[in-house]
Amino acid sequence: MGRYIARRLLYLMMVVLIITLATFLIFYVMPPGDPAVAFAGKTPTPEVIEQVKIQFGLDKPIHVQYLTFVRNIFLGDEYGWPGLGFSFDTRSPVKEELFTRAAVTMQLGFGAAVLWLLVGISVGIVSALRRRTMVDRAAMGFALFGVSAPVFAVGLFALFVFWQQLDWSPGTGYVPIREDPGEWLAHMILPWAVLALQYAAFYARMVRGNLLETLGEDYIRTARAKGLSERKVIGKHGLRSSLTPVVTIFGLDFSLLLGGAVLTESVFNIPGLGQLVISAVNRSDIPVVLAVTVVAALFVTFMSLVVDVIYGFLDPRVRLS
Amino acid sequence: MPSKKNLWVVALLLVLSLVAAACGGTGDDAGQVDTPDTGEVTKGGVATWESEEFAFTNGFDPTGEYLGEAWAVMTNMLLRTLVSYPHVAGAPGNEIVPDLAEDLPEVSEDGLTYTFKLKEGIKFGPPVSREITSKDIEYAFRRIATESQVAQYANYYEGTIKGLEVGKDPGPGGIEGIETPDDKTIVFTLTKPTGDFLNRVAMPATAPIPEEVAKCFTKAGEYGRYLISSAGYMFEGSEDLDISSCDTMKPISGFNPTKSQVFVRNPDYDQATDEYRQNNIDGMEHRLNTNTNDFEQKVIAGDVDFVYTPTPATLRKFVQDPELKQRLYINPGDRTWYITMNLAEPPFDDIHVRKAANLIMDKEGLQRAWGGPTQGEIATHIIPDAMLNEALAEYDPYPSENHAGDEAAAKEEMKQSKYDTDGDGVCDDPVCEDVLQIGSNTPPNTDMLPVVESSLEKIGITLDSREVTDAYTPIQTVAKEVPISIRPGWGKDYPDAFTFVGFLFDSDFPCTGNYNYSLVGLTEEKAKECGIDMPDEPIPSVDKDIATCVDLTGEERLNCWAELDKKLMEEVVPWIPYLDAQVVFGTSPRVTKFEFDQFAGHVAWSNIALTEVANE
C-alpha cells in the first residue's frame, strides 16, 4: 500500500504540473492583449506598460516566468511558502487571500456535503425500498427537479422566497463564525441547502439505482433464504455494497466543490474561492487565477487519492489489483 | 434587514416624498429627473454603496490610481490638493478653487511660475497627525517621477514641470522645477506656459504624502493600503497603523481589496479650513457584492444607499415608479461615445464618405440601443458641452430630423466621393463592400450594430462586423488596419478639452496602445514605423491647433477648443459622435441630499446627506 500511495503522490504532482502549464499557457500566451495594459491606466505610454511588465515579472521570457512560478510553489517566494505570487489587482500576496477564501469555501462545502449526503442517501434508500409507490415517484420527481434546476436559478428563487418574501433568511453575504456564530449559521443555511439540492438529487438517484441492483443479487437472496431479518439484509449486506460507489463520487464532487462553488458563491455573495476566481478572470489577475487553479487541482488529485485508498480498504479486490 | 421601526420611518419618508413630488413636480423625461429639495441637511449616518468590483488600476495608491470612482472617494474624503473642485454638479463643479492653498496661486507674467501659499493648521490624519508642509507635496511629485511607482498620468507633469522626468533621479536638490522655500510655500517652474496647469495640480496624485510612511512602499500600488488621509475621513483602523518602522506596518484594516473599504471621520481634520466639503455623513462603506440583482434590490428596499449605473431592468423600475423616480439622479458624465473611422483605410480615406456617414447615421436609433435618453443625450460634436461651457450646445454640422439621419443630404455628399463613380449617391466601389468593423460582443454594441449597418447600407457601405470580447486591443493596434469601429468612448480626466483632443488626435501616437484610432495626422514616417501603407491623399493634422490652444487660458482657451472641435467635425471628420453619456445613480430613501461631483463623475461623498435612519 505504501508503494501504491507513493506512486499516486508522484502522479498527483505530475497532474498538478500539467494543469499549471495548461493554465499558464491559456492566460499568459493565448490572450490577444497584453495583461500589463489592463493595469497601466487609461492612456498608458509604452514606458508605463514596460514598468508594469517589470513589476509583474511579465518582461521575462515565458518559459522563465513559468519555471519561476513552479519553483516558487515548491520553494516559496518573498511572501513565504508556498509561493503563490502577488496579485496584480489587489497589490498584495495571493497566499493570504487565497487561504482566507479557501476556508470560507470549505465551510460552504462541508455544510452542503453533510446535507446532501443525509438527504440524498436517505431519499435514495427510501425510494428503492418503496419502489413504484407514490413515495418513490415523489422522491424521483424531487431528484429530477434537483438535477435539472440550475443552481443560480434555484439560488435566486430561494432568496426571493425565503429572504425577500418570508424574511426567514438574513439574505446574502457572509459573517465569519468567530464574529457571530448565530449569524454565520443564518447566512449559511440557504447556500448550503441550494448547493446541496443538486447533489442530493443526484445521489438519491444513484443510491436508488445501486440499491435496487444490489437487492437483486444472489447473495441477498441467499441472506434472505438463511432467515436473516430484512433490516439486516438491507442494512448489512445491501447498503454496504450499494454505497461503495458513493464514496468515489463523493470524493470527486467534494474536491471539485472545494475548488470554488462559483455560482453559489456569486449568487449568495460568499467570499470564497469561486468568487475570487471569477473576479480574477474578469480583472486579468493572472497570479490569482493560477493560484486558485493549483489549489483546485491539488484538491481534486488529493481527494481522488484518498478515495482510492479508502476504496482499497472497503473493497479488497481493488487492493489486489 | 430593516426593523419594523425602520420600515415605519421609511414608509413615512415615502409618503412625504410623494407629497413633495405632488407639490413640487418631477421631471417628465427620464433624463431630466429633479433633485428633491429637502432643505437643511442632517449630519450623521454611514452611507453604504455596493458594487461588483473595485476595478482599481493601481491598488488605490494615489500616485498611480486612474479610476474615476477612486478619484471621487479620494478627492471628497481622503485627499486635499493645492487646488481642487467644489464637489458639486454641472459647470460650477468644474471650477478650480483653493483647497490646501490659501488662494489661487500667483502666476508670473510669462505663465511659467506658479507660487502657492499653504493654509495653516491642516494636518495629516492618524497615525501621522502632523501639520502638512510644502515638502509633503514635493514628495508626491517625487513619487510621480519615480519609475517603479508607475504614475499612470505622469505625462501631465513630465515635460511640463522643469526637471521632472520619470525615471531620472532628481538628486539631493529635488526636482528642479519645484521649490519649497519654507513649509508653507511651494513654487512650480514650468518649461512652457500650460493653461490647464491648475487642473493638473488638482489631480489626486499631487496630494501631500507623508514620506515617513510612503517610503516603505516601493512597488506601484502598495501604498494604497496604507494611505494617510489629509481630508475629512480616513480608512477605519488608520490609528492602529504602527509607523515606527517599515517592518511594523501592516495594511490598514479599513481596506480589504477583495471585500470592502470603510471610511470614518478623521479626528485631525479641521472643518474651518475647508470651504467646499460639508462632510455631512459620519462615514461610508463601499462593499463588494457579486450579486448585482441583490444590491440593486437592497437600494430599492433602502438597505444600501447607492447604486451606480443600474442595470436596464432596475433602471426601468426607477424611471416608471413615481416614488423611485424621486431617487434617481442623472448627470452629464463628460464622456462621448462615438464611431471611429480610420482615415488611412478605404472607403474612409475619403472625407466625403466620412461626411456622408455622419449625415446618414440614425443617432436616435443608437440612443435607443443604449436604453434611451436616460443613458445620454445625442452628441453632435466631439468635446462634451459642459467642458466647453456650452459654447457648441447648438452646433450640429450634420443635422437631420430627430437625429434619425438625412438620406438625401448623405447621398448628395456621397456623390462627391471618388468611390461613387456613377454619381447616384451610393458607393459603388468594391472597397465599400464588407468593410471590417470591430465591436464588442456585449450590449449596447450588439444592439447598436443593426442600426449602424442599416444606416450605412443606404449609402452603399456594407459591414463585415466582428463582435469580440476585447475590441479595444485590435483597434488600438495600428497594424491591424481596422477601418471602422462602433466600440469607442472617451471621458475626460479633468475638465479641460486637452484631455480629449490632446490624446485622441495627437499625431505622435504609439503603434500599439494607440488612442488616435482614426490616425489623424498620420505621416509617412509614422506609417512606416507602424507597418502600414500611407494612403494616396494626405491625412490632415491638428497638432498645431492643439499646441495653440494648450498655451491659452480662460475664455480664449475655451474658444480655441471649440474652434478645434468644429474643425475636426467639418474638415477632418474622424468620428461619428452619437452620445454624450450621462451618469445614473439610484439611491435609498435615506439619502436626503444627493450631490454629483462633476470632476470625478461620481457621488460627491463630501456633500451628500442621510437621514438619521442611516445611523441605526
mmCIF file of C-alpha atoms in Angstrom, chain B residues 182-510:
data_model
loop_
_atom_site.group_PDB
_atom_site.id
_atom_site.type_symbol
_atom_site.label_atom_id
_atom_site.label_comp_id
_atom_site.label_asym_id
_atom_site.label_seq_id
_atom_site.Cartn_x
_atom_site.Cartn_y
_atom_site.Cartn_z
ATOM 1 C CA ASP B 182 9.518 77.346 3.526
ATOM 2 C CA ASP B 183 6.997 74.896 4.970
ATOM 3 C CA LYS B 184 4.070 76.898 3.684
ATOM 4 C CA THR B 185 5.258 77.892 0.218
ATOM 5 C CA ILE B 186 5.687 75.826 -2.926
ATOM 6 C CA VAL B 187 6.818 77.233 -6.266
ATOM 7 C CA PHE B 188 6.480 75.435 -9.599
ATOM 8 C CA THR B 189 8.542 76.415 -12.620
ATOM 9 C CA LEU B 190 7.230 75.167 -15.925
ATOM 10 C CA THR B 191 9.015 74.519 -19.189
ATOM 11 C CA LYS B 192 6.230 76.150 -21.204
ATOM 12 C CA PRO B 193 3.013 78.032 -20.494
ATOM 13 C CA THR B 194 0.363 75.471 -19.623
ATOM 14 C CA GLY B 195 -3.144 76.851 -19.473
ATOM 15 C CA ASP B 196 -4.570 73.896 -17.563
ATOM 16 C CA PHE B 197 -1.774 73.596 -15.017
ATOM 17 C CA LEU B 198 -4.173 74.239 -12.140
ATOM 18 C CA ASN B 199 -6.324 71.317 -13.297
ATOM 19 C CA ARG B 200 -3.219 69.182 -13.255
ATOM 20 C CA VAL B 201 -2.331 70.093 -9.662
ATOM 21 C CA ALA B 202 -5.877 69.266 -8.628
ATOM 22 C CA MET B 203 -5.321 65.601 -9.505
ATOM 23 C CA PRO B 204 -5.134 63.113 -6.608
ATOM 24 C CA ALA B 205 -1.534 62.136 -7.402
ATOM 25 C CA THR B 206 -0.383 65.594 -6.346
ATOM 26 C CA ALA B 207 -1.919 65.450 -2.859
ATOM 27 C CA PRO B 208 0.589 65.548 0.012
ATOM 28 C CA ILE B 209 2.012 62.193 1.067
ATOM 29 C CA PRO B 210 3.956 61.655 4.302
ATOM 30 C CA GLU B 211 7.341 60.334 3.267
ATOM 31 C CA GLU B 212 7.860 58.604 6.618
ATOM 32 C CA VAL B 213 5.082 56.183 5.673
ATOM 33 C CA ALA B 214 5.163 56.020 1.870
ATOM 34 C CA LYS B 215 8.931 55.496 1.603
ATOM 35 C CA CYS B 216 8.349 51.923 2.774
ATOM 36 C CA PHE B 217 6.367 51.065 -0.335
ATOM 37 C CA THR B 218 8.492 50.944 -3.432
ATOM 38 C CA LYS B 219 6.212 48.922 -5.691
ATOM 39 C CA ALA B 220 3.379 50.512 -7.613
ATOM 40 C CA GLY B 221 0.074 50.384 -5.770
ATOM 41 C CA GLU B 222 1.369 49.145 -2.428
ATOM 42 C CA TYR B 223 0.788 52.427 -0.598
ATOM 43 C CA GLY B 224 -2.950 52.149 -1.363
ATOM 44 C CA ARG B 225 -3.497 50.005 1.729
ATOM 45 C CA TYR B 226 -1.565 52.428 3.935
ATOM 46 C CA LEU B 227 -2.985 55.664 2.601
ATOM 47 C CA ILE B 228 -2.755 58.517 5.103
ATOM 48 C CA SER B 229 -5.618 60.978 4.991
ATOM 49 C CA SER B 230 -5.371 64.722 4.595
ATOM 50 C CA ALA B 231 -9.139 65.339 4.349
ATOM 51 C CA GLY B 232 -12.300 64.780 6.378
ATOM 52 C CA TYR B 233 -12.279 60.986 6.510
ATOM 53 C CA MET B 234 -9.777 58.156 6.748
ATOM 54 C CA PHE B 235 -9.711 54.396 6.493
ATOM 55 C CA GLU B 236 -11.169 52.772 9.566
ATOM 56 C CA GLY B 237 -8.298 51.481 11.685
ATOM 57 C CA SER B 238 -5.790 54.064 10.448
ATOM 58 C CA GLU B 239 -4.918 54.928 14.040
ATOM 59 C CA ASP B 240 -3.677 51.353 14.557
ATOM 60 C CA LEU B 241 -1.041 51.592 11.829
ATOM 61 C CA ASP B 242 2.317 51.257 13.546
ATOM 62 C CA ILE B 243 4.621 53.595 11.640
ATOM 63 C CA SER B 244 7.610 53.197 13.934
ATOM 64 C CA SER B 245 9.344 51.220 11.176
ATOM 65 C CA CYS B 246 8.639 49.744 7.750
ATOM 66 C CA ASP B 247 8.514 46.258 9.222
ATOM 67 C CA THR B 248 5.827 47.086 11.739
ATOM 68 C CA MET B 249 3.376 48.463 9.199
ATOM 69 C CA LYS B 250 0.511 46.120 8.356
ATOM 70 C CA PRO B 251 -2.309 47.051 5.959
ATOM 71 C CA ILE B 252 -4.968 49.318 7.446
ATOM 72 C CA SER B 253 -7.979 47.206 8.413
ATOM 73 C CA GLY B 254 -10.477 49.545 6.752
ATOM 74 C CA PHE B 255 -9.374 48.497 3.279
ATOM 75 C CA ASN B 256 -9.640 44.897 2.198
ATOM 76 C CA PRO B 257 -9.166 44.920 -1.597
ATOM 77 C CA THR B 258 -11.362 41.881 -2.091
ATOM 78 C CA LYS B 259 -14.074 42.847 0.344
ATOM 79 C CA SER B 260 -14.631 46.451 1.342
ATOM 80 C CA GLN B 261 -13.432 49.959 2.031
ATOM 81 C CA VAL B 262 -14.645 51.517 5.259
ATOM 82 C CA PHE B 263 -14.197 55.213 5.944
ATOM 83 C CA VAL B 264 -14.686 57.017 9.232
ATOM 84 C CA ARG B 265 -14.160 60.610 10.279
ATOM 85 C CA ASN B 266 -10.580 61.865 10.524
ATOM 86 C CA PRO B 267 -10.123 63.277 14.043
ATOM 87 C CA ASP B 268 -7.255 65.522 12.888
ATOM 88 C CA TYR B 269 -9.308 67.286 10.260
ATOM 89 C CA ASP B 270 -10.253 70.920 10.778
ATOM 90 C CA GLN B 271 -13.524 71.790 9.041
ATOM 91 C CA ALA B 272 -12.726 75.501 9.356
ATOM 92 C CA THR B 273 -10.001 75.105 6.732
ATOM 93 C CA ASP B 274 -12.365 73.605 4.157
ATOM 94 C CA GLU B 275 -14.981 75.650 2.391
ATOM 95 C CA TYR B 276 -16.128 73.116 -0.166
ATOM 96 C CA ARG B 277 -16.627 69.873 1.710
ATOM 97 C CA GLN B 278 -19.605 69.767 4.051
ATOM 98 C CA ASN B 279 -18.704 66.296 5.367
ATOM 99 C CA ASN B 280 -22.258 65.584 6.494
ATOM 100 C CA ILE B 281 -22.035 61.834 6.808
ATOM 101 C CA ASP B 282 -20.150 60.069 9.592
ATOM 102 C CA GLY B 283 -18.622 57.575 7.249
ATOM 103 C CA MET B 284 -19.005 55.423 4.167
ATOM 104 C CA GLU B 285 -18.779 51.734 3.425
ATOM 105 C CA HIS B 286 -18.079 50.501 -0.078
ATOM 106 C CA ARG B 287 -18.706 46.761 -0.114
ATOM 107 C CA LEU B 288 -18.235 44.229 -2.868
ATOM 108 C CA ASN B 289 -21.203 42.090 -3.820
ATOM 109 C CA THR B 290 -21.121 39.686 -6.724
ATOM 110 C CA ASN B 291 -24.908 39.580 -6.988
ATOM 111 C CA THR B 292 -25.921 42.718 -8.903
ATOM 112 C CA ASN B 293 -29.607 41.980 -8.610
ATOM 113 C CA ASP B 294 -29.174 41.633 -4.870
ATOM 114 C CA PHE B 295 -27.549 45.002 -4.248
ATOM 115 C CA GLU B 296 -29.890 46.796 -6.618
ATOM 116 C CA GLN B 297 -32.839 45.372 -4.696
ATOM 117 C CA LYS B 298 -31.189 46.456 -1.467
ATOM 118 C CA VAL B 299 -31.078 50.045 -2.726
ATOM 119 C CA ILE B 300 -34.747 49.910 -3.681
ATOM 120 C CA ALA B 301 -35.549 48.451 -0.254
ATOM 121 C CA GLY B 302 -33.423 51.054 1.493
ATOM 122 C CA ASP B 303 -30.808 48.674 2.896
ATOM 123 C CA VAL B 304 -27.984 50.086 0.757
ATOM 124 C CA ASP B 305 -27.759 53.747 -0.201
ATOM 125 C CA PHE B 306 -26.312 53.952 -3.707
ATOM 126 C CA VAL B 307 -26.338 52.027 -6.944
ATOM 127 C CA TYR B 308 -24.153 53.260 -9.779
ATOM 128 C CA THR B 309 -25.427 52.789 -13.369
ATOM 129 C CA PRO B 310 -28.292 50.416 -12.539
ATOM 130 C CA THR B 311 -28.978 47.533 -14.907
ATOM 131 C CA PRO B 312 -31.688 48.221 -17.538
ATOM 132 C CA ALA B 313 -34.335 46.256 -15.598
ATOM 133 C CA THR B 314 -33.684 48.173 -12.377
ATOM 134 C CA LEU B 315 -33.414 51.470 -14.218
ATOM 135 C CA ARG B 316 -36.859 50.841 -15.694
ATOM 136 C CA LYS B 317 -38.232 50.360 -12.187
ATOM 137 C CA PHE B 318 -36.658 53.633 -11.072
ATOM 138 C CA VAL B 319 -37.998 55.512 -14.084
ATOM 139 C CA GLN B 320 -41.502 54.064 -14.026
ATOM 140 C CA ASP B 321 -42.229 54.118 -10.298
ATOM 141 C CA PRO B 322 -43.074 57.662 -9.153
ATOM 142 C CA GLU B 323 -41.558 57.101 -5.729
ATOM 143 C CA LEU B 324 -38.372 55.539 -7.059
ATOM 144 C CA LYS B 325 -38.076 58.225 -9.707
ATOM 145 C CA GLN B 326 -37.537 60.710 -6.911
ATOM 146 C CA ARG B 327 -34.465 58.716 -6.009
ATOM 147 C CA LEU B 328 -32.928 58.638 -9.471
ATOM 148 C CA TYR B 329 -30.155 61.106 -10.271
ATOM 149 C CA ILE B 330 -28.849 61.705 -13.756
ATOM 150 C CA ASN B 331 -25.907 63.953 -14.516
ATOM 151 C CA PRO B 332 -23.695 64.623 -17.517
ATOM 152 C CA GLY B 333 -20.710 62.313 -17.489
ATOM 153 C CA ASP B 334 -18.427 64.399 -19.720
ATOM 154 C CA ARG B 335 -17.936 61.330 -21.887
ATOM 155 C CA THR B 336 -18.573 60.993 -25.607
ATOM 156 C CA TRP B 337 -19.409 57.707 -27.313
ATOM 157 C CA TYR B 338 -18.512 57.615 -30.964
ATOM 158 C CA ILE B 339 -17.953 55.554 -34.084
ATOM 159 C CA THR B 340 -14.375 55.894 -35.241
ATOM 160 C CA MET B 341 -13.372 55.888 -38.909
ATOM 161 C CA ASN B 342 -9.821 55.163 -39.996
ATOM 162 C CA LEU B 343 -8.558 57.957 -42.280
ATOM 163 C CA ALA B 344 -5.950 55.646 -43.776
ATOM 164 C CA GLU B 345 -8.357 52.883 -44.767
ATOM 165 C CA PRO B 346 -10.765 52.897 -47.709
ATOM 166 C CA PRO B 347 -13.503 53.904 -48.032
ATOM 167 C CA PHE B 348 -12.987 56.203 -45.044
ATOM 168 C CA ASP B 349 -9.847 57.706 -46.540
ATOM 169 C CA ASP B 350 -12.292 59.894 -48.474
ATOM 170 C CA ILE B 351 -13.687 62.811 -46.458
ATOM 171 C CA HIS B 352 -16.939 62.757 -48.442
ATOM 172 C CA VAL B 353 -17.581 59.202 -47.313
ATOM 173 C CA ARG B 354 -16.922 60.201 -43.709
ATOM 174 C CA LYS B 355 -19.255 63.176 -44.003
ATOM 175 C CA ALA B 356 -21.920 61.043 -45.672
ATOM 176 C CA ALA B 357 -21.598 58.503 -42.860
ATOM 177 C CA ASN B 358 -22.204 61.285 -40.336
ATOM 178 C CA LEU B 359 -25.229 62.508 -42.262
ATOM 179 C CA ILE B 360 -26.838 59.093 -42.683
ATOM 180 C CA MET B 361 -26.328 57.757 -39.170
ATOM 181 C CA ASP B 362 -29.510 57.137 -37.189
ATOM 182 C CA LYS B 363 -28.291 58.554 -33.884
ATOM 183 C CA GLU B 364 -31.747 58.349 -32.373
ATOM 184 C CA GLY B 365 -31.661 54.616 -33.085
ATOM 185 C CA LEU B 366 -28.264 54.359 -31.426
ATOM 186 C CA GLN B 367 -29.564 56.223 -28.397
ATOM 187 C CA ARG B 368 -32.445 53.745 -28.194
ATOM 188 C CA ALA B 369 -29.981 50.859 -28.418
ATOM 189 C CA TRP B 370 -28.265 52.280 -25.361
ATOM 190 C CA GLY B 371 -31.518 52.413 -23.398
ATOM 191 C CA GLY B 372 -32.942 55.799 -24.304
ATOM 192 C CA PRO B 373 -32.361 59.370 -23.175
ATOM 193 C CA THR B 374 -31.574 58.299 -19.613
ATOM 194 C CA GLN B 375 -28.248 56.969 -20.835
ATOM 195 C CA GLY B 376 -27.266 60.134 -22.634
ATOM 196 C CA GLU B 377 -28.119 62.953 -24.967
ATOM 197 C CA ILE B 378 -27.360 62.737 -28.655
ATOM 198 C CA ALA B 379 -23.897 64.064 -29.385
ATOM 199 C CA THR B 380 -23.360 66.302 -32.389
ATOM 200 C CA HIS B 381 -19.683 67.082 -31.879
ATOM 201 C CA ILE B 382 -16.594 65.753 -30.119
ATOM 202 C CA ILE B 383 -15.969 67.622 -26.854
ATOM 203 C CA PRO B 384 -18.762 67.369 -24.229
ATOM 204 C CA ASP B 385 -20.741 70.592 -23.919
ATOM 205 C CA ALA B 386 -20.046 71.059 -20.197
ATOM 206 C CA MET B 387 -16.319 71.229 -20.951
ATOM 207 C CA LEU B 388 -16.822 73.991 -23.490
ATOM 208 C CA ASN B 389 -19.143 75.953 -21.244
ATOM 209 C CA GLU B 390 -21.975 75.098 -23.646
ATOM 210 C CA ALA B 391 -20.285 77.093 -26.432
ATOM 211 C CA LEU B 392 -21.278 74.457 -29.009
ATOM 212 C CA ALA B 393 -24.576 73.425 -27.436
ATOM 213 C CA GLU B 394 -26.488 74.312 -30.601
ATOM 214 C CA TYR B 395 -23.801 73.187 -33.028
ATOM 215 C CA ASP B 396 -24.694 70.297 -35.323
ATOM 216 C CA PRO B 397 -22.823 70.163 -38.643
ATOM 217 C CA TYR B 398 -24.737 67.064 -39.788
ATOM 218 C CA PRO B 399 -28.340 67.787 -38.800
ATOM 219 C CA SER B 400 -31.317 65.570 -39.511
ATOM 220 C CA GLU B 401 -34.883 65.382 -38.309
ATOM 221 C CA ASN B 402 -34.983 63.751 -34.868
ATOM 222 C CA HIS B 403 -31.341 62.806 -35.429
ATOM 223 C CA ALA B 404 -32.570 59.847 -37.464
ATOM 224 C CA GLY B 405 -30.252 60.509 -40.436
ATOM 225 C CA ASP B 406 -30.746 62.530 -43.602
ATOM 226 C CA GLU B 407 -30.583 60.203 -46.589
ATOM 227 C CA ALA B 408 -30.880 62.909 -49.238
ATOM 228 C CA ALA B 409 -28.072 65.012 -47.750
ATOM 229 C CA ALA B 410 -25.894 61.935 -47.237
ATOM 230 C CA LYS B 411 -26.323 60.900 -50.865
ATOM 231 C CA GLU B 412 -25.532 64.408 -52.040
ATOM 232 C CA GLU B 413 -22.299 64.192 -50.079
ATOM 233 C CA MET B 414 -21.515 60.706 -51.333
ATOM 234 C CA LYS B 415 -21.879 61.878 -54.938
ATOM 235 C CA GLN B 416 -18.688 63.882 -54.414
ATOM 236 C CA SER B 417 -16.742 60.793 -53.386
ATOM 237 C CA LYS B 418 -14.323 59.026 -55.682
ATOM 238 C CA TYR B 419 -15.985 55.810 -54.611
ATOM 239 C CA ASP B 420 -19.308 56.812 -56.202
ATOM 240 C CA THR B 421 -18.378 56.610 -59.867
ATOM 241 C CA ASP B 422 -21.897 56.842 -61.278
ATOM 242 C CA GLY B 423 -22.883 59.753 -59.059
ATOM 243 C CA ASP B 424 -26.068 58.218 -57.669
ATOM 244 C CA GLY B 425 -25.182 58.932 -54.071
ATOM 245 C CA VAL B 426 -24.414 55.279 -53.329
ATOM 246 C CA CYS B 427 -20.904 53.918 -53.090
ATOM 247 C CA ASP B 428 -20.299 51.530 -55.968
ATOM 248 C CA ASP B 429 -16.622 50.776 -55.442
ATOM 249 C CA PRO B 430 -15.712 47.318 -54.118
ATOM 250 C CA VAL B 431 -13.954 48.990 -51.158
ATOM 251 C CA CYS B 432 -17.406 49.715 -49.743
ATOM 252 C CA GLU B 433 -18.299 46.029 -49.581
ATOM 253 C CA ASP B 434 -17.719 44.025 -46.402
ATOM 254 C CA VAL B 435 -15.804 46.753 -44.636
ATOM 255 C CA LEU B 436 -14.261 45.324 -41.465
ATOM 256 C CA GLN B 437 -15.912 46.612 -38.304
ATOM 257 C CA ILE B 438 -14.782 45.582 -34.831
ATOM 258 C CA GLY B 439 -17.242 45.896 -31.966
ATOM 259 C CA SER B 440 -17.872 44.403 -28.579
ATOM 260 C CA ASN B 441 -19.899 41.218 -28.201
ATOM 261 C CA THR B 442 -21.994 42.674 -25.410
ATOM 262 C CA PRO B 443 -24.773 45.287 -25.277
ATOM 263 C CA PRO B 444 -25.083 48.081 -26.154
ATOM 264 C CA ASN B 445 -22.697 47.333 -29.057
ATOM 265 C CA THR B 446 -24.684 44.283 -30.103
ATOM 266 C CA ASP B 447 -27.886 46.332 -30.108
ATOM 267 C CA MET B 448 -26.234 49.187 -31.991
ATOM 268 C CA LEU B 449 -24.929 47.067 -34.809
ATOM 269 C CA PRO B 450 -28.197 46.645 -36.781
ATOM 270 C CA VAL B 451 -28.741 50.407 -36.612
ATOM 271 C CA VAL B 452 -25.235 51.194 -37.894
ATOM 272 C CA GLU B 453 -25.412 48.548 -40.609
ATOM 273 C CA SER B 454 -28.791 49.635 -41.937
ATOM 274 C CA SER B 455 -27.728 53.299 -41.866
ATOM 275 C CA LEU B 456 -24.533 52.735 -43.834
ATOM 276 C CA GLU B 457 -26.211 50.399 -46.302
ATOM 277 C CA LYS B 458 -28.268 53.338 -47.534
ATOM 278 C CA ILE B 459 -25.106 54.903 -48.939
ATOM 279 C CA GLY B 460 -23.735 51.626 -50.234
ATOM 280 C CA ILE B 461 -21.421 50.614 -47.395
ATOM 281 C CA THR B 462 -21.816 47.082 -46.079
ATOM 282 C CA LEU B 463 -20.002 45.922 -42.973
ATOM 283 C CA ASP B 464 -18.220 42.724 -42.111
ATOM 284 C CA SER B 465 -18.679 43.007 -38.374
ATOM 285 C CA ARG B 466 -16.689 41.066 -35.835
ATOM 286 C CA GLU B 467 -18.064 41.034 -32.314
ATOM 287 C CA VAL B 468 -15.299 40.294 -29.843
ATOM 288 C CA THR B 469 -14.745 40.407 -26.088
ATOM 289 C CA ASP B 470 -11.909 42.875 -26.257
ATOM 290 C CA ALA B 471 -12.488 45.222 -29.169
ATOM 291 C CA TYR B 472 -10.017 47.801 -27.947
ATOM 292 C CA THR B 473 -6.892 45.695 -28.484
ATOM 293 C CA PRO B 474 -7.308 45.403 -32.291
ATOM 294 C CA ILE B 475 -8.406 48.994 -32.799
ATOM 295 C CA GLN B 476 -5.534 50.257 -30.670
ATOM 296 C CA THR B 477 -3.065 48.338 -32.823
ATOM 297 C CA VAL B 478 -2.343 50.431 -35.894
ATOM 298 C CA ALA B 479 -1.076 47.495 -37.954
ATOM 299 C CA LYS B 480 -4.471 45.790 -37.664
ATOM 300 C CA GLU B 481 -5.810 48.465 -40.062
ATOM 301 C CA VAL B 482 -9.374 48.387 -38.734
ATOM 302 C CA PRO B 483 -11.429 50.733 -40.955
ATOM 303 C CA ILE B 484 -14.340 51.355 -38.570
ATOM 304 C CA SER B 485 -15.365 50.519 -35.008
ATOM 305 C CA ILE B 486 -18.505 51.199 -33.021
ATOM 306 C CA ARG B 487 -16.787 50.447 -29.698
ATOM 307 C CA PRO B 488 -15.034 53.650 -28.582
ATOM 308 C CA GLY B 489 -15.953 56.149 -25.939
ATOM 309 C CA TRP B 490 -13.839 58.701 -24.142
ATOM 310 C CA GLY B 491 -14.233 60.516 -20.840
ATOM 311 C CA LYS B 492 -12.319 63.469 -19.522
ATOM 312 C CA ASP B 493 -9.561 63.245 -16.952
ATOM 313 C CA TYR B 494 -10.132 66.787 -15.797
ATOM 314 C CA PRO B 495 -12.429 69.492 -17.130
ATOM 315 C CA ASP B 496 -10.303 70.745 -19.969
ATOM 316 C CA ALA B 497 -10.612 69.712 -23.590
ATOM 317 C CA PHE B 498 -6.919 68.905 -23.698
ATOM 318 C CA THR B 499 -7.772 65.596 -22.016
ATOM 319 C CA PHE B 500 -9.873 64.853 -25.099
ATOM 320 C CA VAL B 501 -8.121 66.197 -28.149
ATOM 321 C CA GLY B 502 -4.638 66.057 -26.654
ATOM 322 C CA PHE B 503 -4.784 62.260 -26.570
ATOM 323 C CA LEU B 504 -7.212 61.439 -29.304
ATOM 324 C CA PHE B 505 -5.805 63.406 -32.217
ATOM 325 C CA ASP B 506 -2.110 63.733 -31.439
ATOM 326 C CA SER B 507 -0.133 62.554 -34.478
ATOM 327 C CA ASP B 508 2.671 61.257 -32.271
ATOM 328 C CA PHE B 509 0.766 58.133 -31.326
ATOM 329 C CA PRO B 510 2.239 54.739 -30.400
#
